[in-house]
mmCIF file with all atom_site columns, C-alpha atoms in Angstrom:
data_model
loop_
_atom_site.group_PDB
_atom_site.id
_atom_site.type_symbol
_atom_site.label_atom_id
_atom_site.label_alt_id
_atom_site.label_comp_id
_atom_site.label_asym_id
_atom_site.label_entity_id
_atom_site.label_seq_id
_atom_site.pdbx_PDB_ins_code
_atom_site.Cartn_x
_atom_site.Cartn_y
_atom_site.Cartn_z
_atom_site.occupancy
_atom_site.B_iso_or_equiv
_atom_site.pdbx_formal_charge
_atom_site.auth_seq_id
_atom_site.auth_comp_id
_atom_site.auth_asym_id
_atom_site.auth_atom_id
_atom_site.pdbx_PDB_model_num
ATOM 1   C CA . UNK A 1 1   ? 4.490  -12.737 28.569 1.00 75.00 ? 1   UNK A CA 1
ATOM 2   C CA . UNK A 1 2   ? 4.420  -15.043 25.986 1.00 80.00 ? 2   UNK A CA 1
ATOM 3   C CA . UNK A 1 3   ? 5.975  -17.861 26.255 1.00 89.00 ? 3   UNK A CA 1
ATOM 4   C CA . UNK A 1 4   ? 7.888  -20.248 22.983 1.00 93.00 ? 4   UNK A CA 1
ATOM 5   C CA . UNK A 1 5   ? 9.267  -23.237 22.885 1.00 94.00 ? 5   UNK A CA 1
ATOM 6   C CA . UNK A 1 6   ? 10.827 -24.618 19.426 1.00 96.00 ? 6   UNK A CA 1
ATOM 7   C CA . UNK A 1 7   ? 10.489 -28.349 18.545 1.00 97.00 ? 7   UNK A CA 1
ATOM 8   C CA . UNK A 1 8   ? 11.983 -30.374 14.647 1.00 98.00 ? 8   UNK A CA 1
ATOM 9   C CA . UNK A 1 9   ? 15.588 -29.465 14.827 1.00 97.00 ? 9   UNK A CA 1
ATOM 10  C CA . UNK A 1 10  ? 18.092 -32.699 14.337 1.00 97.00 ? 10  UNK A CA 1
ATOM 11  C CA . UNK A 1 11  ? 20.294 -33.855 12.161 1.00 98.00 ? 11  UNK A CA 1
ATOM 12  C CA . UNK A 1 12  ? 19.810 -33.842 8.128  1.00 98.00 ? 12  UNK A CA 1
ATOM 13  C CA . UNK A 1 13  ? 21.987 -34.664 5.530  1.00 98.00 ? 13  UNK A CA 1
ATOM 14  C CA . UNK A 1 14  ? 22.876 -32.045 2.628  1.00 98.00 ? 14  UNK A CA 1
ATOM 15  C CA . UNK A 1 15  ? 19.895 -31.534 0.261  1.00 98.00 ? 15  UNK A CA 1
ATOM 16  C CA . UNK A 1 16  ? 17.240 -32.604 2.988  1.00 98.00 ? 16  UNK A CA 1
ATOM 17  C CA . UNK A 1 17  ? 14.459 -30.880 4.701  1.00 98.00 ? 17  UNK A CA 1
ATOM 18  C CA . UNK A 1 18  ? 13.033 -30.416 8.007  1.00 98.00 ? 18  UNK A CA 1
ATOM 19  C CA . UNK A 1 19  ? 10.281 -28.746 9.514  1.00 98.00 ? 19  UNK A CA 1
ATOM 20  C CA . UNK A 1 20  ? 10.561 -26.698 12.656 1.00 98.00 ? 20  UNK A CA 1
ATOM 21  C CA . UNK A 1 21  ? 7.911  -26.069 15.157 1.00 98.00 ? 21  UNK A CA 1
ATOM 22  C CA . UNK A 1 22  ? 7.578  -23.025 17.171 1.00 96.00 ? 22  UNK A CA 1
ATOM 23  C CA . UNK A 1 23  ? 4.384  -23.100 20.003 1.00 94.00 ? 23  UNK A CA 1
ATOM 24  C CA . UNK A 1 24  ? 3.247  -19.910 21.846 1.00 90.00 ? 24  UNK A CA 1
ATOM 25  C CA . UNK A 1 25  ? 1.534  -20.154 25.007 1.00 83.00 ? 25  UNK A CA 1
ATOM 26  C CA . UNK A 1 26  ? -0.381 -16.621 25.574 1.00 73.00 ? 26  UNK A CA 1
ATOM 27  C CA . UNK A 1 27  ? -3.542 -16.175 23.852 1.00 68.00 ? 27  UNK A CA 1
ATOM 28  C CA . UNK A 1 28  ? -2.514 -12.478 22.050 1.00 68.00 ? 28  UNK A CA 1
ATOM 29  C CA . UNK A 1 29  ? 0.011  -14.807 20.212 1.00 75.00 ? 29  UNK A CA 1
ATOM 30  C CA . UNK A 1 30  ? -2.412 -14.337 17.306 1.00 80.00 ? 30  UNK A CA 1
ATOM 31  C CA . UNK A 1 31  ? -1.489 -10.512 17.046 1.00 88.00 ? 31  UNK A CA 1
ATOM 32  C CA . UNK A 1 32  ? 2.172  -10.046 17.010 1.00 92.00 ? 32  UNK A CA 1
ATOM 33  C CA . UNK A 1 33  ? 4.391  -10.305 14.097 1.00 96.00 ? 33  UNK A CA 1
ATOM 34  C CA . UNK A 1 34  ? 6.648  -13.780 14.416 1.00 96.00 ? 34  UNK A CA 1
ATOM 35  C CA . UNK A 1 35  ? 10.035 -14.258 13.110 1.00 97.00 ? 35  UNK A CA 1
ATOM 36  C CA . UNK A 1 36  ? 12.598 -17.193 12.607 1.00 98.00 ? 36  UNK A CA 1
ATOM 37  C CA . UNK A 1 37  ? 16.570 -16.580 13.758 1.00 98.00 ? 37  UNK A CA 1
ATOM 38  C CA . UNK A 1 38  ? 19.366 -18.599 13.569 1.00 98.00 ? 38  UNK A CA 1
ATOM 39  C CA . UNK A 1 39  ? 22.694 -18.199 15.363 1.00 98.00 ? 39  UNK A CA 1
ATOM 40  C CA . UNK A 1 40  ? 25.925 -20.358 15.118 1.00 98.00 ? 40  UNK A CA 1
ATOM 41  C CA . UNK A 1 41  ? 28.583 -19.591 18.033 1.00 95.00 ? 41  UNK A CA 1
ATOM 42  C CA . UNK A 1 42  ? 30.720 -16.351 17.759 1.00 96.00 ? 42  UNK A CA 1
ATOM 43  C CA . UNK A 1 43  ? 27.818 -15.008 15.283 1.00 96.00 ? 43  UNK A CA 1
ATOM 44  C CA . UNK A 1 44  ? 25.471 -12.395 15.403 1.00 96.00 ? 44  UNK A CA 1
ATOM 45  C CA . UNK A 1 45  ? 21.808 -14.102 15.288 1.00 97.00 ? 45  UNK A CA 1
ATOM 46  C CA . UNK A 1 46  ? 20.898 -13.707 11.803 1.00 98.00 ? 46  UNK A CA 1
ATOM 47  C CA . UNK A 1 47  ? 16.980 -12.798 10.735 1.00 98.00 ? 47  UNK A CA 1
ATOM 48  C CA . UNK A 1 48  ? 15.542 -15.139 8.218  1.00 98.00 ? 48  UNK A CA 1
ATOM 49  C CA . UNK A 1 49  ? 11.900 -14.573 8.172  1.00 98.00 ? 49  UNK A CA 1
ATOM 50  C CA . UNK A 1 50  ? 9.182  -12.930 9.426  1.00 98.00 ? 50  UNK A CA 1
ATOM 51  C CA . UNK A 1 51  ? 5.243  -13.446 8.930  1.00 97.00 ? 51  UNK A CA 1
ATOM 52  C CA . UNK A 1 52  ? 2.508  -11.167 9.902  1.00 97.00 ? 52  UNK A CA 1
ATOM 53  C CA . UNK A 1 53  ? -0.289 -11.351 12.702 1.00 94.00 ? 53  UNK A CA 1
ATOM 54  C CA . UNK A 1 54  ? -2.374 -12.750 10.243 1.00 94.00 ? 54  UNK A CA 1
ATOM 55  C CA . UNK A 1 55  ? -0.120 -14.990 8.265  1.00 95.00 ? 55  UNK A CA 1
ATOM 56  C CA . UNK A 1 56  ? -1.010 -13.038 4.848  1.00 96.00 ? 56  UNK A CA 1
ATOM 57  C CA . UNK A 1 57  ? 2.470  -11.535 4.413  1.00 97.00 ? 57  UNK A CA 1
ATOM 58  C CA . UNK A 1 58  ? 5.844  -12.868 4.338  1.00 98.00 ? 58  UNK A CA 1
ATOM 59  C CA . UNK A 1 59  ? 9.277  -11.800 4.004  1.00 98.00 ? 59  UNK A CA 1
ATOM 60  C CA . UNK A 1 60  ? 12.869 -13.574 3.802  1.00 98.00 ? 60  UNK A CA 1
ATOM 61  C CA . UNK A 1 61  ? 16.459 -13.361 4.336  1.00 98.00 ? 61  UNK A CA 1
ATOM 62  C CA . UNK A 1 62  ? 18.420 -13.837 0.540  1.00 97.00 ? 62  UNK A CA 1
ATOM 63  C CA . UNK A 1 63  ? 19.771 -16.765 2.273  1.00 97.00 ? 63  UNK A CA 1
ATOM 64  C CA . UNK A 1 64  ? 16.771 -18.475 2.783  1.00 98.00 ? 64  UNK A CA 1
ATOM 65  C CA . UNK A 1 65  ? 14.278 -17.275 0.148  1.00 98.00 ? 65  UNK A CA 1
ATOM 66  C CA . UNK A 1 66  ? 13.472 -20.070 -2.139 1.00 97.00 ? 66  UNK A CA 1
ATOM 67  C CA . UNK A 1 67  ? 14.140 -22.644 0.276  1.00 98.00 ? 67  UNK A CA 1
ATOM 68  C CA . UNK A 1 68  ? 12.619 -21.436 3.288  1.00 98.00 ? 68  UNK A CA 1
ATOM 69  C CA . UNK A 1 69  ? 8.551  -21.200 4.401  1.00 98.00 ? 69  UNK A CA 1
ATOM 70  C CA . UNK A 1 70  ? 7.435  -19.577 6.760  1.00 98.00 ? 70  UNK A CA 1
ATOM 71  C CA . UNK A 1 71  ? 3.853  -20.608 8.293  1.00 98.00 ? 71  UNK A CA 1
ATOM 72  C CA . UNK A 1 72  ? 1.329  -19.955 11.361 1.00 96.00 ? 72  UNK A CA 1
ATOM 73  C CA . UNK A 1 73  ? -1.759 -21.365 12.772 1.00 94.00 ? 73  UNK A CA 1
ATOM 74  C CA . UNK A 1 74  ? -2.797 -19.040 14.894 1.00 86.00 ? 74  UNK A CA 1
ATOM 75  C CA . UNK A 1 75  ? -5.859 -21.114 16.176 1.00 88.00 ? 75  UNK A CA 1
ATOM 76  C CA . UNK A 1 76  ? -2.624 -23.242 17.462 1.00 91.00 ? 76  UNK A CA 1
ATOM 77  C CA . UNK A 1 77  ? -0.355 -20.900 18.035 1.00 91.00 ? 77  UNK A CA 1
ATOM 78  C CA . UNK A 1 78  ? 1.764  -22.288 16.068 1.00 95.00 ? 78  UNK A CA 1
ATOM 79  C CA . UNK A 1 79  ? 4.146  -20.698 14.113 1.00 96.00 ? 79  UNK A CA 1
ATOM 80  C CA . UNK A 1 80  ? 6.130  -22.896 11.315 1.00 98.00 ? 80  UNK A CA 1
ATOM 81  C CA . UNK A 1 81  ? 9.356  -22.849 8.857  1.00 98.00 ? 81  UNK A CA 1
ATOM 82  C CA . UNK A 1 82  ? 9.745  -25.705 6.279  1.00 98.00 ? 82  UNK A CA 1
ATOM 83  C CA . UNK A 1 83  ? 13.101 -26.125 5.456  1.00 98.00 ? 83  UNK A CA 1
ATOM 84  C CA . UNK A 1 84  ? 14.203 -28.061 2.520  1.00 98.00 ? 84  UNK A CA 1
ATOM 85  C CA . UNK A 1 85  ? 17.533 -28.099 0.323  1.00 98.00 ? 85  UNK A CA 1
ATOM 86  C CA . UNK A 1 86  ? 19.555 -27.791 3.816  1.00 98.00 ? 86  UNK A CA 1
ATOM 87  C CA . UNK A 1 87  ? 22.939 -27.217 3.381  1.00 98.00 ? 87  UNK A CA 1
ATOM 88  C CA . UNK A 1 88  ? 25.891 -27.529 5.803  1.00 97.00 ? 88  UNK A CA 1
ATOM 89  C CA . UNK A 1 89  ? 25.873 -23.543 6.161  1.00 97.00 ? 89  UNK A CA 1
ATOM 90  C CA . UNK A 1 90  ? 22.319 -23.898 7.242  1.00 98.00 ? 90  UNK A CA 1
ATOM 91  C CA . UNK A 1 91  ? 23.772 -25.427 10.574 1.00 98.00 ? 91  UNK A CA 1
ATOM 92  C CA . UNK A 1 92  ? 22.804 -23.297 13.794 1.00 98.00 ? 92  UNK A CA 1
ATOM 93  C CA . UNK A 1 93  ? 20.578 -23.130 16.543 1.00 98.00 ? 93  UNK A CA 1
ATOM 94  C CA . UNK A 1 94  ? 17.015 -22.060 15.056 1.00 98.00 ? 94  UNK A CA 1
ATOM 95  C CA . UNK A 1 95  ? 15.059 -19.643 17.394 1.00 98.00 ? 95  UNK A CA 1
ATOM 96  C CA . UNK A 1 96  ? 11.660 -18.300 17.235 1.00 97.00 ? 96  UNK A CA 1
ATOM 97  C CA . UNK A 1 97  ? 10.578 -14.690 18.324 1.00 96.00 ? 97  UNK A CA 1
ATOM 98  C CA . UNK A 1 98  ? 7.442  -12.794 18.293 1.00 94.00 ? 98  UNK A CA 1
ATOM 99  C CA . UNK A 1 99  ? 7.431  -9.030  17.422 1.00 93.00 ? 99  UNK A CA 1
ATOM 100 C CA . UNK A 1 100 ? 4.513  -7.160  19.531 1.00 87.00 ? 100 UNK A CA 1
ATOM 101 C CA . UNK A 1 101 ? 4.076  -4.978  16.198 1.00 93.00 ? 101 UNK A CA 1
ATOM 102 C CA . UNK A 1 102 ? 1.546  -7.023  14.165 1.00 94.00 ? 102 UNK A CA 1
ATOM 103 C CA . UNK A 1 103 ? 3.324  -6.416  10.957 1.00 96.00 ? 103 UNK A CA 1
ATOM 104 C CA . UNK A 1 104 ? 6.699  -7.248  10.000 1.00 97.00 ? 104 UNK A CA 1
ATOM 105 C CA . UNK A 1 105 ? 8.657  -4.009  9.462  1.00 93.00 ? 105 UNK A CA 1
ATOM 106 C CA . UNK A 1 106 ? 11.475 -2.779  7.603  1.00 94.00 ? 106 UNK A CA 1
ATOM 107 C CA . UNK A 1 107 ? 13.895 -4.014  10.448 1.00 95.00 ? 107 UNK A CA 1
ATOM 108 C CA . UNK A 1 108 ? 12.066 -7.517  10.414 1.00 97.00 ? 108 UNK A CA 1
ATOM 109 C CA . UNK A 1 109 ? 15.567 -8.622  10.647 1.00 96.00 ? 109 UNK A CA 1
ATOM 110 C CA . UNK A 1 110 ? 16.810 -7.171  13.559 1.00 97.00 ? 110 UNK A CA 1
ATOM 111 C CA . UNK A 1 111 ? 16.680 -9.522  16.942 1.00 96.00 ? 111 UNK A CA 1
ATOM 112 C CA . UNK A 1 112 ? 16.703 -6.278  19.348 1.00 95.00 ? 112 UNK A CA 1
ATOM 113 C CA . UNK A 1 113 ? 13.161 -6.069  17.924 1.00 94.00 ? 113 UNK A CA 1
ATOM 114 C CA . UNK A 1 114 ? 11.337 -9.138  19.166 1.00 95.00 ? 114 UNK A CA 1
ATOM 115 C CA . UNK A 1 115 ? 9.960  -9.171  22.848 1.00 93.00 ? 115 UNK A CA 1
ATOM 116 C CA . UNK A 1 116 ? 9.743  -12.950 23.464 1.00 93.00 ? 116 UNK A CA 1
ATOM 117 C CA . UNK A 1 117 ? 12.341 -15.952 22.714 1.00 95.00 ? 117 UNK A CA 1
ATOM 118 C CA . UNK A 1 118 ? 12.087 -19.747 22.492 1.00 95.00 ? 118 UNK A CA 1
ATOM 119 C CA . UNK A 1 119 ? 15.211 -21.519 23.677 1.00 96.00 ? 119 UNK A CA 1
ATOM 120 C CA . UNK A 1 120 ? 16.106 -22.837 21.033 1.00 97.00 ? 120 UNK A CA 1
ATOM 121 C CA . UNK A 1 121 ? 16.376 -25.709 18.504 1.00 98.00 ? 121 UNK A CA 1
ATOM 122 C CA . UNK A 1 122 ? 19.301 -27.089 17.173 1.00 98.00 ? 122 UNK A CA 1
ATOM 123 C CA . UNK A 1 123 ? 19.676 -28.068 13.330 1.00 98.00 ? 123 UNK A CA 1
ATOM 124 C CA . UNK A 1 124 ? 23.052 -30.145 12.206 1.00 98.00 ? 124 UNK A CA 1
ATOM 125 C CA . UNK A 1 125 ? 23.064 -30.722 7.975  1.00 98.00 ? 125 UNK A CA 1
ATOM 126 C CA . UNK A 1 126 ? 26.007 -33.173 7.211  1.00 97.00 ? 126 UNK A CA 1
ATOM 127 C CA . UNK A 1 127 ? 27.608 -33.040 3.811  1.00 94.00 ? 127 UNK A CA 1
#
């Protein structure tokens, strides 16, 4: 079981940036996939990104790409997304997952895919 705990949500104002933490505690966090979710109440949790086992390969959510980075340190287990030009849309709870498939697949985006869930960090952008 691995184990995640998210840490850098808080509130921004519009056209700020924040980074958000995500720290595994098994040592096979190194080999699965890892992907960033948001969710705002009475919404389905929405994919944004997803990085590979070995951090080489990247893909994003249109609503995020350009703003949003994705990043791990695996000799942390750490997995990372640098947020900047926040916007009062981009206000939701931020939740990391990790994928036991090493590579991020064509359903990247879909939440029924990871195994393991952090609890959650919340991010508030004022306008």
């Amino acid at each position: 079981v691995v184990e995640l705990v998210e840490s850098g949500g808080g509130l921004v104002q519009a056209g700020g940036s924040l980074k958000l933490t995500c720290t595994g505690t098994e040592y096979s966090f190194g080999t699965y996939s890892m992907g960033w979710f948001r969710q705002v109440p009475g919404k389905e949790r929405e994919g944004l990104s997803c990085i590979n086992y070995t951090g080489k390969s990247t893909v994003y959510a249109d609503s995020v790409k350009g703003r949003f980075t994705i990043s791990r340190d695996s000799t942390k287990n750490t997995l990372y997304l640098q947020m900047n030009s926040l916007q009062p849309e981009d206000t939701a709870m931020y939740y990391c997952a990790a994928n036991m498939y090493p590579a991020c697949t064509e359903n990247w985006f879909r939440a029924r895919d990871y195994a393991f869930w952090g609890q959650g960090t919340q991010v508030t952008v004022s306008s």
